[in-house]
CSV table of C-alpha atoms and ligand atoms in Angstrom, one decimal:
chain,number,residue,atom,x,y,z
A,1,UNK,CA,276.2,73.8,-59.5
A,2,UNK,CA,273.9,73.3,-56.6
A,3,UNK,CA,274.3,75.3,-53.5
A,4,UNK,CA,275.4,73.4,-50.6
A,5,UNK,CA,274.7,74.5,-47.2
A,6,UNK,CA,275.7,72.9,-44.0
A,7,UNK,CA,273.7,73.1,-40.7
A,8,UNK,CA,274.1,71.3,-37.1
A,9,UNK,CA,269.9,71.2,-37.7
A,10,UNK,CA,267.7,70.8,-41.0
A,11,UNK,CA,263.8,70.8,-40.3
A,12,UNK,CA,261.7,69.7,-42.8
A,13,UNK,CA,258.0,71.0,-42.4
A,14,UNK,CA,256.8,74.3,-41.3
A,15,UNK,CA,253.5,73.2,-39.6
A,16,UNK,CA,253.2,73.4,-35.4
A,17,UNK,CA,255.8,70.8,-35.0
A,18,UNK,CA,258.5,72.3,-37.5
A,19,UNK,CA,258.2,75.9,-36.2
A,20,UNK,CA,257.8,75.1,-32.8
A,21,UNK,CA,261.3,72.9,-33.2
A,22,UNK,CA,262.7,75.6,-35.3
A,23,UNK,CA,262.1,78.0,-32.0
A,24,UNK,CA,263.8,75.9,-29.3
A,25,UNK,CA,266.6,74.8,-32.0
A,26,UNK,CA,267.4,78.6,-32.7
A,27,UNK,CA,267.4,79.5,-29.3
A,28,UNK,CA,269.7,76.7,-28.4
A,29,UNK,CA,272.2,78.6,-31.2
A,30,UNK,CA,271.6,75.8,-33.3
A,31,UNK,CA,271.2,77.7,-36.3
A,32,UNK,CA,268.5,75.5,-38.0
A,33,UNK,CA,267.2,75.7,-41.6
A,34,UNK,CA,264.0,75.2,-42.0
A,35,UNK,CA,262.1,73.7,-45.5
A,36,UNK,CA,259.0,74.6,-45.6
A,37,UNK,CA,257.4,72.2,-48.0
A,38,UNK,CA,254.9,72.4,-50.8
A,39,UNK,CA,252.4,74.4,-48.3
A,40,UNK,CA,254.1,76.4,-46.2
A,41,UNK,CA,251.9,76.5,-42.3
A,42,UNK,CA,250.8,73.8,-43.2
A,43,UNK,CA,247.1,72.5,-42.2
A,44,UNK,CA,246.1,74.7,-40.1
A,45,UNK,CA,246.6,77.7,-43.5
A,46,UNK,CA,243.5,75.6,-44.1
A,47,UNK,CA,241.6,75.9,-40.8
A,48,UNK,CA,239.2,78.7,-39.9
A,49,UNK,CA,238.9,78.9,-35.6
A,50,UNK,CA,241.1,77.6,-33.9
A,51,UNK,CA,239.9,77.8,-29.9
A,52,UNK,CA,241.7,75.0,-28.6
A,53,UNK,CA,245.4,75.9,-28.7
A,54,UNK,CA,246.4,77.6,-25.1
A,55,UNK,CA,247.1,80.7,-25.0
A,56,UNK,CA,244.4,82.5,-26.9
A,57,UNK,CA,241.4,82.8,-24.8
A,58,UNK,CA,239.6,84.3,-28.0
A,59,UNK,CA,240.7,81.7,-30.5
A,60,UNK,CA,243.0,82.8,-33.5
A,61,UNK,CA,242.5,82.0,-37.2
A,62,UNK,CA,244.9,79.3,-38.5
A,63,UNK,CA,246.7,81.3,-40.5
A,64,UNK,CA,247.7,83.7,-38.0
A,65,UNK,CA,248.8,81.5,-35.4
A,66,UNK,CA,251.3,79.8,-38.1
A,67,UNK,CA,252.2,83.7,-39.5
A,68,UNK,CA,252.9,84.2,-35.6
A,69,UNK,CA,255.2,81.3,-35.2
A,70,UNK,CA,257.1,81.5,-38.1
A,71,UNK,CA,257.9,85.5,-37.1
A,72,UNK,CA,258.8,83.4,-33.4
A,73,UNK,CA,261.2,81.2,-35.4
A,74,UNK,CA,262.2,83.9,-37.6
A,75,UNK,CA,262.9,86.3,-34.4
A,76,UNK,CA,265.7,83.7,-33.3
A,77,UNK,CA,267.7,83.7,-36.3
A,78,UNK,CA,266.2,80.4,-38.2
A,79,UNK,CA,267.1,80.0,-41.7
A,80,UNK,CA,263.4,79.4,-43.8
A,81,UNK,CA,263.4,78.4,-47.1
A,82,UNK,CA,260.0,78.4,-49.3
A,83,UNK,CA,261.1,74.6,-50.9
A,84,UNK,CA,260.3,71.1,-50.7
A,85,UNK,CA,262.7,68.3,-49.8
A,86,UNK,CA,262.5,65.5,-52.0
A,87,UNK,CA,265.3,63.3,-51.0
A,88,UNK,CA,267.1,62.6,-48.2
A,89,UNK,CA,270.3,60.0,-47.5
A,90,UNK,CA,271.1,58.9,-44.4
A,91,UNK,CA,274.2,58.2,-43.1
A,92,UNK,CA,276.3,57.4,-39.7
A,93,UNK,CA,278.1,60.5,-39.9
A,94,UNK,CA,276.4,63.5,-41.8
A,95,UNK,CA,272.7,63.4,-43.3
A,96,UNK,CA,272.3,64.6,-46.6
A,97,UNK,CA,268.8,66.3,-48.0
A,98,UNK,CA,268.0,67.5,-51.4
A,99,UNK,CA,265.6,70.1,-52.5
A,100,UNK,CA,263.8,70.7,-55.6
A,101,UNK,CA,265.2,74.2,-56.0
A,102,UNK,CA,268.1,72.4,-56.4
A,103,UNK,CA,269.6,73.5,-52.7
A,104,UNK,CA,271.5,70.5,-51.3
A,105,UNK,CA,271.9,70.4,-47.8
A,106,UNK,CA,274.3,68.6,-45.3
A,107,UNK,CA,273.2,68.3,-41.2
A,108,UNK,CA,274.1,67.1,-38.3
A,109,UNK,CA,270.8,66.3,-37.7
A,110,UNK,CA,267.5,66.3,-39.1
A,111,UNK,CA,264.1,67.0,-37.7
A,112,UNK,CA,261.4,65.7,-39.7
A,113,UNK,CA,257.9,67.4,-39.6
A,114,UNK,CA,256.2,67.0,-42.8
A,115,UNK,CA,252.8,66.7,-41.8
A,116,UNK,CA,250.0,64.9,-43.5
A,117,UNK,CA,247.8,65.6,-46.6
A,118,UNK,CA,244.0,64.9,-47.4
A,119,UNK,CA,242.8,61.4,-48.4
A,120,UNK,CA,240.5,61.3,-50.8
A,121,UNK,CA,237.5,58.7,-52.3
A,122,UNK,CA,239.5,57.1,-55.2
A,123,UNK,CA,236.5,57.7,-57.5
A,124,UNK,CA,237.3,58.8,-61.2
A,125,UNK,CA,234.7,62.0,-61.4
A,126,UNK,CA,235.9,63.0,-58.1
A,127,UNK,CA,239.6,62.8,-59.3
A,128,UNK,CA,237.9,64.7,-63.4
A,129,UNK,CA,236.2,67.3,-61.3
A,130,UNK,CA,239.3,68.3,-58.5
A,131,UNK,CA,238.7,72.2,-58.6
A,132,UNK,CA,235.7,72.2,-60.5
A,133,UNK,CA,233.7,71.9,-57.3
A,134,UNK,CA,235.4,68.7,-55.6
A,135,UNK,CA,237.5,69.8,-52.4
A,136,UNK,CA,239.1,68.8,-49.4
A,137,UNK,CA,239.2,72.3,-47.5
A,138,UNK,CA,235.8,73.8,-47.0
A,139,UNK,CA,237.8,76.7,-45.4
A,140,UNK,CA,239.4,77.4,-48.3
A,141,UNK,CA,236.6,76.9,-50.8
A,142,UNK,CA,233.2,77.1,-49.4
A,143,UNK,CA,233.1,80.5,-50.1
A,144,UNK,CA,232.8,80.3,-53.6
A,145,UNK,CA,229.2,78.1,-52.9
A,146,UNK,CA,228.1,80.7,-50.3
A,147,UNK,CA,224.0,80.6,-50.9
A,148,UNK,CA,224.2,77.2,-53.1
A,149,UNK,CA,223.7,73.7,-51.6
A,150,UNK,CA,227.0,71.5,-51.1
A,151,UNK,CA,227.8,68.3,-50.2
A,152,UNK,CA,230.7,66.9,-47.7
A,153,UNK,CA,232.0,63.1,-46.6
A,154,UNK,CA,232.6,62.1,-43.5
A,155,UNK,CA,232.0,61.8,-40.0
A,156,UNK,CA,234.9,62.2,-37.8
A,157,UNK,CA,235.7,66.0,-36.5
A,158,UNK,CA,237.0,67.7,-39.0
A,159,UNK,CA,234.2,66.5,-41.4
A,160,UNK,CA,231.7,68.2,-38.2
A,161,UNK,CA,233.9,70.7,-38.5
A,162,UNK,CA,233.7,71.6,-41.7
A,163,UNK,CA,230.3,71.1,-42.2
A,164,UNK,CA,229.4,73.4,-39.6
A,165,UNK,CA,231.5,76.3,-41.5
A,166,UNK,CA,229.8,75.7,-44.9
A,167,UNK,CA,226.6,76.0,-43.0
A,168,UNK,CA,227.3,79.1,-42.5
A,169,UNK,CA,227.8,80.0,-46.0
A,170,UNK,CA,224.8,77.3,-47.3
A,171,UNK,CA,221.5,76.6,-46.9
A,172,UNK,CA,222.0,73.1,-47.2
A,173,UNK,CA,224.8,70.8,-46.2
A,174,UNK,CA,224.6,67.6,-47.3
A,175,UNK,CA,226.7,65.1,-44.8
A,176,UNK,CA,227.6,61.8,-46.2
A,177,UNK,CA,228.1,59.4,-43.6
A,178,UNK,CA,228.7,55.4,-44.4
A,179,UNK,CA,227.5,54.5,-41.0
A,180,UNK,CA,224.7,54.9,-38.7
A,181,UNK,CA,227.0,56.3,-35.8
A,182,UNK,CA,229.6,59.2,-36.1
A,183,UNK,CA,233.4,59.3,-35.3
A,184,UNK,CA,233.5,62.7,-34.3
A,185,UNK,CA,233.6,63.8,-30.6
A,186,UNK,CA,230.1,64.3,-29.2
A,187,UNK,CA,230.4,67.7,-28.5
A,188,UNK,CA,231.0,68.1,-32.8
A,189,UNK,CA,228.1,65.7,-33.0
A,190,UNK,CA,225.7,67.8,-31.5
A,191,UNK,CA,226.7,70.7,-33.2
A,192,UNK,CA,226.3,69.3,-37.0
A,193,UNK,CA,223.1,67.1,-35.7
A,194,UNK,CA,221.2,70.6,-34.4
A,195,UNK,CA,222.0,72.6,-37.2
A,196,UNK,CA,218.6,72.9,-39.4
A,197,UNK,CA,221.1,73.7,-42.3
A,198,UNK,CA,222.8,69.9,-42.1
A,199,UNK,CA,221.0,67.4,-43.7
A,200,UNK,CA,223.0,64.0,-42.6
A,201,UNK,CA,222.7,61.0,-44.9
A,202,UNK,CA,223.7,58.2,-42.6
A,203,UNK,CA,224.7,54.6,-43.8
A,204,UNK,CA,225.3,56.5,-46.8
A,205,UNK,CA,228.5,56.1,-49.7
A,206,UNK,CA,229.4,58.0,-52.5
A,207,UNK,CA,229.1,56.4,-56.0
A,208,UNK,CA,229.5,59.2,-58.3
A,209,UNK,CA,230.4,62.9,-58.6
A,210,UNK,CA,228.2,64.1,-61.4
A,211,UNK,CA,228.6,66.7,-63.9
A,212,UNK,CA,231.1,67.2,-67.0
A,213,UNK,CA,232.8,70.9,-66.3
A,214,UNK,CA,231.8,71.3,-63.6
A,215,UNK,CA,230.2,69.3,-60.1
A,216,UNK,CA,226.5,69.2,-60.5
A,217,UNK,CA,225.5,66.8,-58.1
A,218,UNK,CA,226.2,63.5,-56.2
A,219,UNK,CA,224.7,60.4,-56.6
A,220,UNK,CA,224.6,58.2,-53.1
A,221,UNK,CA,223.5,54.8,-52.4
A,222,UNK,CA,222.4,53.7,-49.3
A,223,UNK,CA,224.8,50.6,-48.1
A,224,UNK,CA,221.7,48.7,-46.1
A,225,UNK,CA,219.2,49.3,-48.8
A,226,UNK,CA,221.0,48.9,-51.7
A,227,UNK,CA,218.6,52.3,-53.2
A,228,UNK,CA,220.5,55.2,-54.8
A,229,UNK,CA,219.5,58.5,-54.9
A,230,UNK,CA,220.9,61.7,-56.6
A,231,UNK,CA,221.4,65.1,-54.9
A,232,UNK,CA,221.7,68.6,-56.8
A,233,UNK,CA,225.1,70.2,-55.1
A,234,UNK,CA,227.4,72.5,-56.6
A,235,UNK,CA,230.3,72.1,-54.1
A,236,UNK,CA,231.4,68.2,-53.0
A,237,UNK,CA,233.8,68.0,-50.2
A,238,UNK,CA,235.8,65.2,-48.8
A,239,UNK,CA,236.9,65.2,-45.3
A,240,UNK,CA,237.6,61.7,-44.6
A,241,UNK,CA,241.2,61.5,-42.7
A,242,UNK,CA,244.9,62.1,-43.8
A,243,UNK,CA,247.7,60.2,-44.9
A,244,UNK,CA,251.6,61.0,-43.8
A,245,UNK,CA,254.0,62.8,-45.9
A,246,UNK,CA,256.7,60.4,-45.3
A,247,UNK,CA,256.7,58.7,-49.0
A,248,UNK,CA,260.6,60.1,-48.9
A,249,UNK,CA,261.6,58.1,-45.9
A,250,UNK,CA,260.2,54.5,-47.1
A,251,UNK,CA,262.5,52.1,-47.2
A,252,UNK,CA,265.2,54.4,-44.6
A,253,UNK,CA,262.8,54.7,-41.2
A,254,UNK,CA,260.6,52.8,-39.6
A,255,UNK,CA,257.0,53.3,-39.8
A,256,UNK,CA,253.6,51.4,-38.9
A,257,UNK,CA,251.1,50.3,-41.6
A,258,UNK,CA,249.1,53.1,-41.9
A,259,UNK,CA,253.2,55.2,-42.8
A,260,UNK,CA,253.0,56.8,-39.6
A,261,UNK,CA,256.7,57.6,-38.9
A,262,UNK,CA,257.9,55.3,-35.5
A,263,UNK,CA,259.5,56.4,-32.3
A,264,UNK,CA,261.0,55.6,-29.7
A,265,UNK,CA,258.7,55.5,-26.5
A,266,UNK,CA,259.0,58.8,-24.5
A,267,UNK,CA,261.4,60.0,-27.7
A,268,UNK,CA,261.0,61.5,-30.8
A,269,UNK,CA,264.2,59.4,-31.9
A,270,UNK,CA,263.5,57.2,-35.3
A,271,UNK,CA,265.7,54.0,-35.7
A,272,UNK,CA,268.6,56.4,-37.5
A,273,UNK,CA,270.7,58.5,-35.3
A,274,UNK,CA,270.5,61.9,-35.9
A,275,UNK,CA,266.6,61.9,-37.3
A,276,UNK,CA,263.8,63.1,-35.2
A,277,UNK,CA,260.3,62.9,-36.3
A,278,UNK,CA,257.4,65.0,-35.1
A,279,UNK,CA,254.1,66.2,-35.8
A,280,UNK,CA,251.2,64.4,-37.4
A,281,UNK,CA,254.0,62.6,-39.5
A,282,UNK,CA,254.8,60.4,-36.4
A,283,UNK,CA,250.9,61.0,-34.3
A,284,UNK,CA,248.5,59.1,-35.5
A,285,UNK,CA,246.9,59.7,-32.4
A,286,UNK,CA,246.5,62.9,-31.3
A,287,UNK,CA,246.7,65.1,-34.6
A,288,UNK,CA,246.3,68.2,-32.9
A,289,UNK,CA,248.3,71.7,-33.0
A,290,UNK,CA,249.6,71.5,-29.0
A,291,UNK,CA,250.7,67.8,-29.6
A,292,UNK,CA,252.6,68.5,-32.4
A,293,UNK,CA,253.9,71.9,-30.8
A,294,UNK,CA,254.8,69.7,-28.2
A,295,UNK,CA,256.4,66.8,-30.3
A,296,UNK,CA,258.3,69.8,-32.3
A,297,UNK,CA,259.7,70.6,-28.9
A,298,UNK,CA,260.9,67.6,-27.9
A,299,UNK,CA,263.0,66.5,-31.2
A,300,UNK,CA,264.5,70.3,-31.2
A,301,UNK,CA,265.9,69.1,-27.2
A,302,UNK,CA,266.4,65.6,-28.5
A,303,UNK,CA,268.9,66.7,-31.3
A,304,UNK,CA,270.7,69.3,-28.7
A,305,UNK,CA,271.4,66.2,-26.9
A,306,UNK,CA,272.2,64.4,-29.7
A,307,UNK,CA,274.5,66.9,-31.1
A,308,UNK,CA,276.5,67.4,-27.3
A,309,UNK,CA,277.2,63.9,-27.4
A,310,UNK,CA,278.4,63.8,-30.7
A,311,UNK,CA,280.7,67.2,-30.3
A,312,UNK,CA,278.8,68.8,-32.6
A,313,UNK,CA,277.3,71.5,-30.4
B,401,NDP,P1,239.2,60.6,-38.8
B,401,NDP,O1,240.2,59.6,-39.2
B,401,NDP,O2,239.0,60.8,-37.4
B,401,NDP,O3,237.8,60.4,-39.5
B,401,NDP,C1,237.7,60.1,-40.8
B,401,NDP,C2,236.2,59.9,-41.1
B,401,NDP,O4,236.1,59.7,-42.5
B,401,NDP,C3,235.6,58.7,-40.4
B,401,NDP,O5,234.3,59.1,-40.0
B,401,NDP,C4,235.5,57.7,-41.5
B,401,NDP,O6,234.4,56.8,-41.4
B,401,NDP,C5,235.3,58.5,-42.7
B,401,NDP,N1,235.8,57.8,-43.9
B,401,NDP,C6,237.1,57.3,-44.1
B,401,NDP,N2,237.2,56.8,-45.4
B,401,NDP,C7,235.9,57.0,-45.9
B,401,NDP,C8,235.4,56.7,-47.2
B,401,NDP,N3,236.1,56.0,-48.1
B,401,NDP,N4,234.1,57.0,-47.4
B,401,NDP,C9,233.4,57.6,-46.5
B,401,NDP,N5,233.8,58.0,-45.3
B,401,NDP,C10,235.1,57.6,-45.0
B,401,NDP,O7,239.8,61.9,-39.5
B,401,NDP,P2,239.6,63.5,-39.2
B,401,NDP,O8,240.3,64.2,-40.2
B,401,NDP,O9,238.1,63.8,-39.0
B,401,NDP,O10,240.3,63.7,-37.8
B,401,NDP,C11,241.6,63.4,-37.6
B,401,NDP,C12,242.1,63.6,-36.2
B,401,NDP,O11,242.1,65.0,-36.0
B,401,NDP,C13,241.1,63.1,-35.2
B,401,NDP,O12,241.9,62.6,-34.1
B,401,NDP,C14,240.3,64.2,-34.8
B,401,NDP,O13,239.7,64.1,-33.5
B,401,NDP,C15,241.2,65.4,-34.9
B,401,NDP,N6,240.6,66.7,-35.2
B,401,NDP,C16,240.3,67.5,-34.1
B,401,NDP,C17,239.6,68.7,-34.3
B,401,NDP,C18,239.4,69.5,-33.1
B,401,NDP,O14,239.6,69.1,-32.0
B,401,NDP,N7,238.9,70.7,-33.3
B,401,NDP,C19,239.2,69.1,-35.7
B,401,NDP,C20,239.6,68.2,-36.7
B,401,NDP,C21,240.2,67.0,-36.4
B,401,NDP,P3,234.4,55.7,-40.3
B,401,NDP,O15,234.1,56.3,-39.0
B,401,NDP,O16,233.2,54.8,-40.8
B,401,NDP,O17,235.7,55.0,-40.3
């Protein structure tokens, strides 16, 4: 038999959004649960700095900012459970979500703030040679190629970002770029540019992760000569974008091509009663730690309302 709970608030996602809606839905005696997911904290467990989240004029490590708010959300009383929602029904009257330790869960109204994960290449060797020296978090990994030369895709900020951080570890960065101009913001530009341990590679793709047990090297070709080259690295990173966790909602929300979860405008209210989304899952936008504090914030007051209308609070 399953344990069934029942809550006025389920949230789904422990990242900004999720624990910043978890603190204004337990203060507003709400008594939310709150599922975690596979990686509980979310991406910024996976971040190094962060310096541009208010409040902390020295900057805070990632993973102490998302320790500190889930104590916040734990001070008022929420309910956090180390699982992962896999399914989730939707109906007029109570919302139904299942988890895969088997917890089944009935609310009033759901907050969703799953996030979004890594995308990757698509290549075979890169897929053969996941943890043998190919990553997509150079915070978490680099330091196993401290002193060796590594490799990393990309060109918008968190590719700068990373960079930068392995180039603190490495001699030599490697930055694969496929065109001649950079997404990042300028002031992430100039920072990987004037770092003598970047090497950038631009109008550049990757063709191959080499090596059998382990990543050996990487072979490139340039997309306006057509000439490939090969490259001796030990660590490959990929820091090319996310995708949306919202696979479980297809078919039941509304989202936009790229599975971005849709809102209302000036709302965090999806096309079901009762949902909220927030976070990256819903921003393709902004994608930062304050917006989806912020976003958290407004589908934790969005469901109060919801939940005084309906007589449920
Ligand atoms: P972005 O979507 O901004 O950038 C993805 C990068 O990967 C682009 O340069 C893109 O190239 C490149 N890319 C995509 N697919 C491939 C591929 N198949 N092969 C090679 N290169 C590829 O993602 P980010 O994760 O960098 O950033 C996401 C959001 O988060 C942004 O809004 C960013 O500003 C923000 N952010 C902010 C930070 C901060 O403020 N400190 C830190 C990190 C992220 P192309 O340009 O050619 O499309």
């Amino acid at each position: 038999m399953s344990d069934i709970t029942r809550t006025k608030c389920l949230i789904i996602g422990s990242g900004p959004a999720g624990y910043t809606a978890a603190i204004y839905a337990a203060r507003a005696n709400m008594s939310p649960v709150l599922y975690t997911g596979k990686s509980p904290g979310g991406q910024l467990m996976i971040t190094t700095d962060v310096e541009n989240f208010p409040g902390y004029p020295d900057g805070v490590m990632g993973p102490q900012m998302m320790e500190d708010l889930r104590k916040q959300a734990e001070r008022f009383g929420t309910d956090i459970r180390y699982s992962l929602i896999s399914k989730v029904e939707f109906s007029e009257d109570l919302h139904k979500a299942y988890a895969d330790n088997g917890d089944e869960i009935h609310a009033d109204s759901i907050i969703i703030s799953t996030g979004a994960d890594a995308k990757w290449l698509g290549l075979e060797s890169e897929k053969r040679l996941a943890n043998k020296g190919v990553s997509a978090c150079a915070v978490c990994d680099g330091f196993f190629y401290r002193g060796q030369e590594v490799a990393i895709v990309g060109a918008g900020d968190s590719a700068a970002e990373e960079a930068s951080y392995l180039a603190k570890l490495c001699p030599k960065v490697h930055m694969i770029v496929r065109r001649d101009t950079m997404r990042a913001s300028k002031i992430m530009q100039e920072r990987v540019i004037n770092n003598p341990n970047i090497i950038i590679h631009w109008n550049t793709e990757t063709e191959e992760v080499l090596g059998e047990e382990e990543v050996e090297g990487v072979r490139l070709k340039n997309n306006k000569t057509g000439e490939t080259s090969e490259i001796a690295v030990k660590g490959f990173f990929v820091a090319i974008g996310h995708k949306p966790n919202t696979d479980i909602f297809k078919g039941m929300l509304d989202m936009d091509e790229a599975s971005y979860l849709v809102t209302q405008p000036d709302s965090t209210k999806t096309n079901v009663p009762g949902v909220f989304a927030s976070g990256d899952a819903q921003d393709r936008i902004y994608r930062q730690a304050i917006t989806a504090a912020g976003t958290g914030c407004m589908a934790a007051l969005d469901a109060e309302k919801y939940l005084e209308a309906k007589g449920a609070h």
